[in-house]
PDB file of N, CA and C in Angstrom:
ATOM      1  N   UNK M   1      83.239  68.530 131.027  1.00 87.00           N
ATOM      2  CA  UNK M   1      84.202  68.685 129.964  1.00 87.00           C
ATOM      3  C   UNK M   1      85.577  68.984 130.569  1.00 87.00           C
ATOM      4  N   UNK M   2      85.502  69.851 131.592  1.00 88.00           N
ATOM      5  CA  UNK M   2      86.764  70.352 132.218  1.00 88.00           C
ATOM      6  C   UNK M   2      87.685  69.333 132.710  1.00 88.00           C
ATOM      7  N   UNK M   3      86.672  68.045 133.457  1.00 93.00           N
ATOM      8  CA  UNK M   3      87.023  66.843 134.230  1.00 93.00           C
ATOM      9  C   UNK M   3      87.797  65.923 132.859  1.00 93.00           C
ATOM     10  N   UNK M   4      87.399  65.640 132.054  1.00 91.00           N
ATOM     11  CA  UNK M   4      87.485  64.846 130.956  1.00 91.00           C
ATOM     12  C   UNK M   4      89.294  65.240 130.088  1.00 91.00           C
ATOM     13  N   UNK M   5      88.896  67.258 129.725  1.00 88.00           N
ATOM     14  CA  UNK M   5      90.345  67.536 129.234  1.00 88.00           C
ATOM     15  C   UNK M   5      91.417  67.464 130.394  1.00 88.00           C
ATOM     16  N   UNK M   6      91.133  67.603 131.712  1.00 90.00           N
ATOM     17  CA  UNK M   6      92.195  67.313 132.512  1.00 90.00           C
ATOM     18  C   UNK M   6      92.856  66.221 132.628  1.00 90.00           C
ATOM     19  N   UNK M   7      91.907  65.319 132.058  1.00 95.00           N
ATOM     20  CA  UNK M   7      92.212  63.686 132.590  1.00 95.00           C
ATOM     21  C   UNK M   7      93.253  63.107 131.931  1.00 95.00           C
ATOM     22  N   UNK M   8      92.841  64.139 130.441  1.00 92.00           N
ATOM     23  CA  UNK M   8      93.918  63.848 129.056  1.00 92.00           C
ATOM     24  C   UNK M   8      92.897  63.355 128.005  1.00 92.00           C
ATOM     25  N   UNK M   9      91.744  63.770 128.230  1.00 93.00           N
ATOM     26  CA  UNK M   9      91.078  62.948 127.175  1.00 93.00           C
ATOM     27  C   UNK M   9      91.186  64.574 125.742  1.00 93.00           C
ATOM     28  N   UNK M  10      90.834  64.006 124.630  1.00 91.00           N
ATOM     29  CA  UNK M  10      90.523  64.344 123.622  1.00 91.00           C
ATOM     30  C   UNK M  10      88.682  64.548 123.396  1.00 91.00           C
ATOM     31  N   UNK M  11      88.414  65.787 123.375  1.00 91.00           N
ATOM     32  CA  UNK M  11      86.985  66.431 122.673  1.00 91.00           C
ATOM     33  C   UNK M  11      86.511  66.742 121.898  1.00 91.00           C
ATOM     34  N   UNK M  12      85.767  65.984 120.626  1.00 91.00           N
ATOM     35  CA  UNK M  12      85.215  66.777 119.605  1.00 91.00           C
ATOM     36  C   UNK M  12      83.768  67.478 119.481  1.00 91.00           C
ATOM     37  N   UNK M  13      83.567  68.173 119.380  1.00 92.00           N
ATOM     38  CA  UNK M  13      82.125  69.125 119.416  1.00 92.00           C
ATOM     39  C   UNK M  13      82.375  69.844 118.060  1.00 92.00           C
ATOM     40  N   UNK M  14      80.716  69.207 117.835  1.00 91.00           N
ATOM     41  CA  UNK M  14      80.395  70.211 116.532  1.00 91.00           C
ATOM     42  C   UNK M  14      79.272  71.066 117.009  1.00 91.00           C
ATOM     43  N   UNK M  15      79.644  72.355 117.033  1.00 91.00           N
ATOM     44  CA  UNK M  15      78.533  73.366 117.483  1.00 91.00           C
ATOM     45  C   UNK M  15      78.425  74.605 116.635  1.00 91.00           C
ATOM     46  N   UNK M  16      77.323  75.401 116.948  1.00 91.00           N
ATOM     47  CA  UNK M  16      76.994  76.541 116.661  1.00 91.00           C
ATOM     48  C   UNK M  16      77.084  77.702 117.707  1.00 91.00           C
ATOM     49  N   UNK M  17      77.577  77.435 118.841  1.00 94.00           N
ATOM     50  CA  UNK M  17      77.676  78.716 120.150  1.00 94.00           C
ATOM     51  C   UNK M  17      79.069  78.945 120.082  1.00 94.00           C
ATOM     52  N   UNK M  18      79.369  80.196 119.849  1.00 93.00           N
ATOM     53  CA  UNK M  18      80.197  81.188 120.353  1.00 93.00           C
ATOM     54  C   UNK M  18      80.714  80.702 121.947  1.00 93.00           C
ATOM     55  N   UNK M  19      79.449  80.004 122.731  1.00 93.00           N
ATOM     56  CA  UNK M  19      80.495  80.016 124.114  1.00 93.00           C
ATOM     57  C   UNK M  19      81.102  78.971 124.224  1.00 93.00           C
ATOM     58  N   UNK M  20      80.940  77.937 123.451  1.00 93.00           N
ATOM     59  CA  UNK M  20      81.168  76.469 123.504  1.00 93.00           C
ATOM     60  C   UNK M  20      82.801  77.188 122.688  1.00 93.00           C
ATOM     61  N   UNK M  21      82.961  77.432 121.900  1.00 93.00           N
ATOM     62  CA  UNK M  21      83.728  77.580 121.090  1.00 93.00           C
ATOM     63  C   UNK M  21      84.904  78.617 122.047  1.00 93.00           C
ATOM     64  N   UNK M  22      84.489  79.556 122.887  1.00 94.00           N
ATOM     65  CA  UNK M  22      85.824  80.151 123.215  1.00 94.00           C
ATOM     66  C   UNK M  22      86.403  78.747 124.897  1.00 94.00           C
ATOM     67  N   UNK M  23      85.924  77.605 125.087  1.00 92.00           N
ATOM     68  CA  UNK M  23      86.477  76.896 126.154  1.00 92.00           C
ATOM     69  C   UNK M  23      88.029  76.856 125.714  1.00 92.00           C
ATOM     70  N   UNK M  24      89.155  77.634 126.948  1.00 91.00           N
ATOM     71  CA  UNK M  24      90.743  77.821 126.958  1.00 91.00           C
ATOM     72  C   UNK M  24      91.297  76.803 126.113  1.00 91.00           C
ATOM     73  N   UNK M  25      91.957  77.170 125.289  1.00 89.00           N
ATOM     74  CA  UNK M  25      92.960  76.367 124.519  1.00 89.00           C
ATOM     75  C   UNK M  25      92.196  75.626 123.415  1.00 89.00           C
ATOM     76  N   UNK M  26      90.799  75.699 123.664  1.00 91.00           N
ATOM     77  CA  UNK M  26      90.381  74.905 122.414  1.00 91.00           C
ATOM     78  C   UNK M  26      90.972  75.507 120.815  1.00 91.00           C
ATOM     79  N   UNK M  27      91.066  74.263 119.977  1.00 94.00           N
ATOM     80  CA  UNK M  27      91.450  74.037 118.772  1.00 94.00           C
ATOM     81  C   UNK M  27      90.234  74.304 117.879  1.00 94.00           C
ATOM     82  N   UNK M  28      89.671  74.706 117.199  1.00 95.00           N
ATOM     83  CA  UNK M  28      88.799  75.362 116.539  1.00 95.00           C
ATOM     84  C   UNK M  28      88.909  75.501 114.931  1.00 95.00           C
ATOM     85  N   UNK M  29      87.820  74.170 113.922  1.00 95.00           N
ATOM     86  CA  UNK M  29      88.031  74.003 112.914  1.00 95.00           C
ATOM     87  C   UNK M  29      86.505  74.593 112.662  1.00 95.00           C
ATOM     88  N   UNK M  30      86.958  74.639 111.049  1.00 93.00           N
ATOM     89  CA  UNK M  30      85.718  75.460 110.489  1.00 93.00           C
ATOM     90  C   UNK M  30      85.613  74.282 108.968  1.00 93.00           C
ATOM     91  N   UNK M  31      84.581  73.695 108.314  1.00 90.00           N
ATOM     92  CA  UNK M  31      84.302  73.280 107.016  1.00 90.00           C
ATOM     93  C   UNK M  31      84.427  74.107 105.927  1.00 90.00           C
ATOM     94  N   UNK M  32      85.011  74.116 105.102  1.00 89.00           N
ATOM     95  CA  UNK M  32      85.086  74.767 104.051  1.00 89.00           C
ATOM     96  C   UNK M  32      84.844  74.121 102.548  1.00 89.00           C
ATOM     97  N   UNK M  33      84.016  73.997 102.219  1.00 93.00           N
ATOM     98  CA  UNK M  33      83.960  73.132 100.855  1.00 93.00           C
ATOM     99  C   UNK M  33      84.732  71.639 100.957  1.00 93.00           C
ATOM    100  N   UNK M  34      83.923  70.727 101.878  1.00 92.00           N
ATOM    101  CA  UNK M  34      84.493  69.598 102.366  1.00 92.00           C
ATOM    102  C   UNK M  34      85.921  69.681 103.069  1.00 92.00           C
ATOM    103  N   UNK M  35      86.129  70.841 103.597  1.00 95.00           N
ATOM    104  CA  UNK M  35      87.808  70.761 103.958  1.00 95.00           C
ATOM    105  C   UNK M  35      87.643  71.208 105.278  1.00 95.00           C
ATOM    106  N   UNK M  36      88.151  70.715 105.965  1.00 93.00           N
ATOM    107  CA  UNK M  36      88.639  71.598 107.667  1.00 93.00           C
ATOM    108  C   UNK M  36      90.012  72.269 107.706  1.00 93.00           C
ATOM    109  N   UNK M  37      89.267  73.173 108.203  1.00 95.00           N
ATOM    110  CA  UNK M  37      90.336  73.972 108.283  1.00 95.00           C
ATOM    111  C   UNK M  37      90.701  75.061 109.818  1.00 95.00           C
ATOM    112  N   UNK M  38      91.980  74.996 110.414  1.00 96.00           N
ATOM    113  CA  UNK M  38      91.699  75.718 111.471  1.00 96.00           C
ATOM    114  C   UNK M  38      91.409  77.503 111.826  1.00 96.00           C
ATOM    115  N   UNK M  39      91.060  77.449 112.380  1.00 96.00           N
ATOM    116  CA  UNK M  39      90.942  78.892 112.718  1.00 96.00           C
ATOM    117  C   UNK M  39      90.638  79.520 113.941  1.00 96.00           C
ATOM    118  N   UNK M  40      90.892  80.847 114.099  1.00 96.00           N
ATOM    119  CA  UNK M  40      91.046  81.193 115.145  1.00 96.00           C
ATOM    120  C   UNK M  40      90.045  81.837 115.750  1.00 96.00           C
ATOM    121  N   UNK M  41      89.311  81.663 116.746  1.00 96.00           N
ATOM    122  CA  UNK M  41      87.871  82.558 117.582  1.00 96.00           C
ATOM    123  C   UNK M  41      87.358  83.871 117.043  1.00 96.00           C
ATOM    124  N   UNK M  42      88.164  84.568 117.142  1.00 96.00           N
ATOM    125  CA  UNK M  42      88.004  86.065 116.572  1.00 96.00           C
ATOM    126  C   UNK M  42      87.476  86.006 114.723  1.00 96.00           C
ATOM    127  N   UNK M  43      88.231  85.193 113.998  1.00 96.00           N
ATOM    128  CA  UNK M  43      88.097  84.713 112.652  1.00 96.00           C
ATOM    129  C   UNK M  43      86.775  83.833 112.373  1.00 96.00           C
ATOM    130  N   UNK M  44      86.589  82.875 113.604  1.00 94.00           N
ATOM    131  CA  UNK M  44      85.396  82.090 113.048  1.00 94.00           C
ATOM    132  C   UNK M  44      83.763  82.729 112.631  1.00 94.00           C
ATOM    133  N   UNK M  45      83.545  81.953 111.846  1.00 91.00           N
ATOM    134  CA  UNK M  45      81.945  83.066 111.143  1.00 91.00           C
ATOM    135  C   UNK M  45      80.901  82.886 112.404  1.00 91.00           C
ATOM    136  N   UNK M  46      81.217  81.528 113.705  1.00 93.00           N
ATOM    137  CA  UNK M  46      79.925  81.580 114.153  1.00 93.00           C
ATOM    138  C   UNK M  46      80.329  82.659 115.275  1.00 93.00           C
ATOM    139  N   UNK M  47      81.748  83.246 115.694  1.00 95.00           N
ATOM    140  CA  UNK M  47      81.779  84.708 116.570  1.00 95.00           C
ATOM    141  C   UNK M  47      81.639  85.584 115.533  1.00 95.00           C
ATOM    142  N   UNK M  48      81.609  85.796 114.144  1.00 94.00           N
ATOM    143  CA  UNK M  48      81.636  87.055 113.777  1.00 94.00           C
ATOM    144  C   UNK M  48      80.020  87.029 113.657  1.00 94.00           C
ATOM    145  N   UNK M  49      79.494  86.016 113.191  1.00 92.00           N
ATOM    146  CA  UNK M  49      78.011  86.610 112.997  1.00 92.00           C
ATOM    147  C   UNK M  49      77.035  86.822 114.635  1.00 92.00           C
ATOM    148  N   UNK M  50      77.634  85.865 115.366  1.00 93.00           N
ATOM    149  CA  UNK M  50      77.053  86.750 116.337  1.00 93.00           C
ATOM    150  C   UNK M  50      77.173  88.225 116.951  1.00 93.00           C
ATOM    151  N   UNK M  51      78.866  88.318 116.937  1.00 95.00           N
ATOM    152  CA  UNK M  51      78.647  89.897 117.186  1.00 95.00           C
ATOM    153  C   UNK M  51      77.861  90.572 116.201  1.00 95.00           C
ATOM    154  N   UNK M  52      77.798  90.211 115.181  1.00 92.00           N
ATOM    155  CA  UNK M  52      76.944  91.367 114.152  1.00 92.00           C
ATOM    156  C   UNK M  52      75.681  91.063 114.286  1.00 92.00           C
ATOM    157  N   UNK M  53      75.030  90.246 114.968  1.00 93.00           N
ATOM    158  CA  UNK M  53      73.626  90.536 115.408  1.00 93.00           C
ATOM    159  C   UNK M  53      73.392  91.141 116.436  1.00 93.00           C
ATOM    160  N   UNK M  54      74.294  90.719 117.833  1.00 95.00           N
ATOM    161  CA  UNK M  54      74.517  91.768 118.619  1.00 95.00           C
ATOM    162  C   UNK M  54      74.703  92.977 118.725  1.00 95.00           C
ATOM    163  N   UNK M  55      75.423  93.621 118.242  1.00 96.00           N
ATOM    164  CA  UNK M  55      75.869  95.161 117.481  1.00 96.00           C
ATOM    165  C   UNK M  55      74.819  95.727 116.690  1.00 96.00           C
ATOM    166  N   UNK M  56      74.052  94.957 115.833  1.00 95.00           N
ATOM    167  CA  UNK M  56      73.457  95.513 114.862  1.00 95.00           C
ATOM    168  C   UNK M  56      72.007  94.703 114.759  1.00 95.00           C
ATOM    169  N   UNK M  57      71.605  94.342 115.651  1.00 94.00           N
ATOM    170  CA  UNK M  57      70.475  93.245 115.744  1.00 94.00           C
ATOM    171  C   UNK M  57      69.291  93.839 114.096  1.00 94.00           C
ATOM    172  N   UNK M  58      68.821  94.978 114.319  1.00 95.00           N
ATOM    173  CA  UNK M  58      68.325  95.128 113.288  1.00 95.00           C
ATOM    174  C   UNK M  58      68.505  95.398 111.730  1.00 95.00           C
ATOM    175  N   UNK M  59      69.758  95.360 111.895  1.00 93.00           N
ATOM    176  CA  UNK M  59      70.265  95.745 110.206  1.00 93.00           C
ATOM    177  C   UNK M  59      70.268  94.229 110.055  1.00 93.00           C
ATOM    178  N   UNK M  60      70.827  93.232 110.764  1.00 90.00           N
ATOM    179  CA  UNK M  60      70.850  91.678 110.336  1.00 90.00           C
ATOM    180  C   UNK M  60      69.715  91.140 109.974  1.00 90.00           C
ATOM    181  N   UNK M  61      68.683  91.443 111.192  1.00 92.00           N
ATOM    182  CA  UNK M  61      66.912  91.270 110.611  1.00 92.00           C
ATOM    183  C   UNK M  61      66.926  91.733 109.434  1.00 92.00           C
ATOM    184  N   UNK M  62      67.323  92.686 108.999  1.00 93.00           N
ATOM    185  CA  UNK M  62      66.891  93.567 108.019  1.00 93.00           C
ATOM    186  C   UNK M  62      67.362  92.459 106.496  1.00 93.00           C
ATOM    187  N   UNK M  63      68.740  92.243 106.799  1.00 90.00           N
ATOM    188  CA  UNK M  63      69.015  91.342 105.698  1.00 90.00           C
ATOM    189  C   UNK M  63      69.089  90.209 105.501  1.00 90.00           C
ATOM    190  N   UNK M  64      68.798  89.970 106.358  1.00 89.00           N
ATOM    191  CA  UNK M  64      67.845  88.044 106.632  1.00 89.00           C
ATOM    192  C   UNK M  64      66.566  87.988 105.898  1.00 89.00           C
ATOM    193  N   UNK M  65      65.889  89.115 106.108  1.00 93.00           N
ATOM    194  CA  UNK M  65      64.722  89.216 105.376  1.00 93.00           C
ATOM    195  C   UNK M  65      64.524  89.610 104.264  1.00 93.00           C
ATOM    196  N   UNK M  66      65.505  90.149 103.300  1.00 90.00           N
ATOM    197  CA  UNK M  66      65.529  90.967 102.068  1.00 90.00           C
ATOM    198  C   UNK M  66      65.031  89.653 100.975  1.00 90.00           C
ATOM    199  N   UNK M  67      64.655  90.412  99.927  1.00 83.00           N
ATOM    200  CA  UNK M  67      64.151  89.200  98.874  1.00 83.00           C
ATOM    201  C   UNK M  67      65.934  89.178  98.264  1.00 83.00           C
ATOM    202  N   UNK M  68      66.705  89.899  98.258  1.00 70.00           N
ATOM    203  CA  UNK M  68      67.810  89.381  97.594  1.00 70.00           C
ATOM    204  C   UNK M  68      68.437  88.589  97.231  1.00 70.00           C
TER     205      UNK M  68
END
């Protein structure tokens, strides 16, 4: 990937990892009710929900599993 953005090329990745997502300078869109929209690492839901499983691994179990 590194070889590719140096070269000048353009990358699109659709992912779910937090590490894919912080690579330097990447541009970082999120779907929103058919809409893209940008946003920023710290803001995106797939770093916030990982830290909150990290941080809190069992309260997240906890409400993953609720009949709610």
């Amino acid at each position: 990937m590194k070889e590719a953005v140096n070269a000048g090329s353009q990358i699109i990745i659709y992912t779910h990892s937090p590490v894919i997502l912080a690579y330097p300078d990447a541009e970082i869109f999120v779907a929103e009710n058919g809409i893209l929209k940008a946003t920023s690492y710290d803001d995106c839901y797939i770093y916030r929900d990982m830290l909150a499983f990290i941080t809190n691994k069992d309260l997240v179990i906890k409400e993953l599993l609720s009949d709610q």
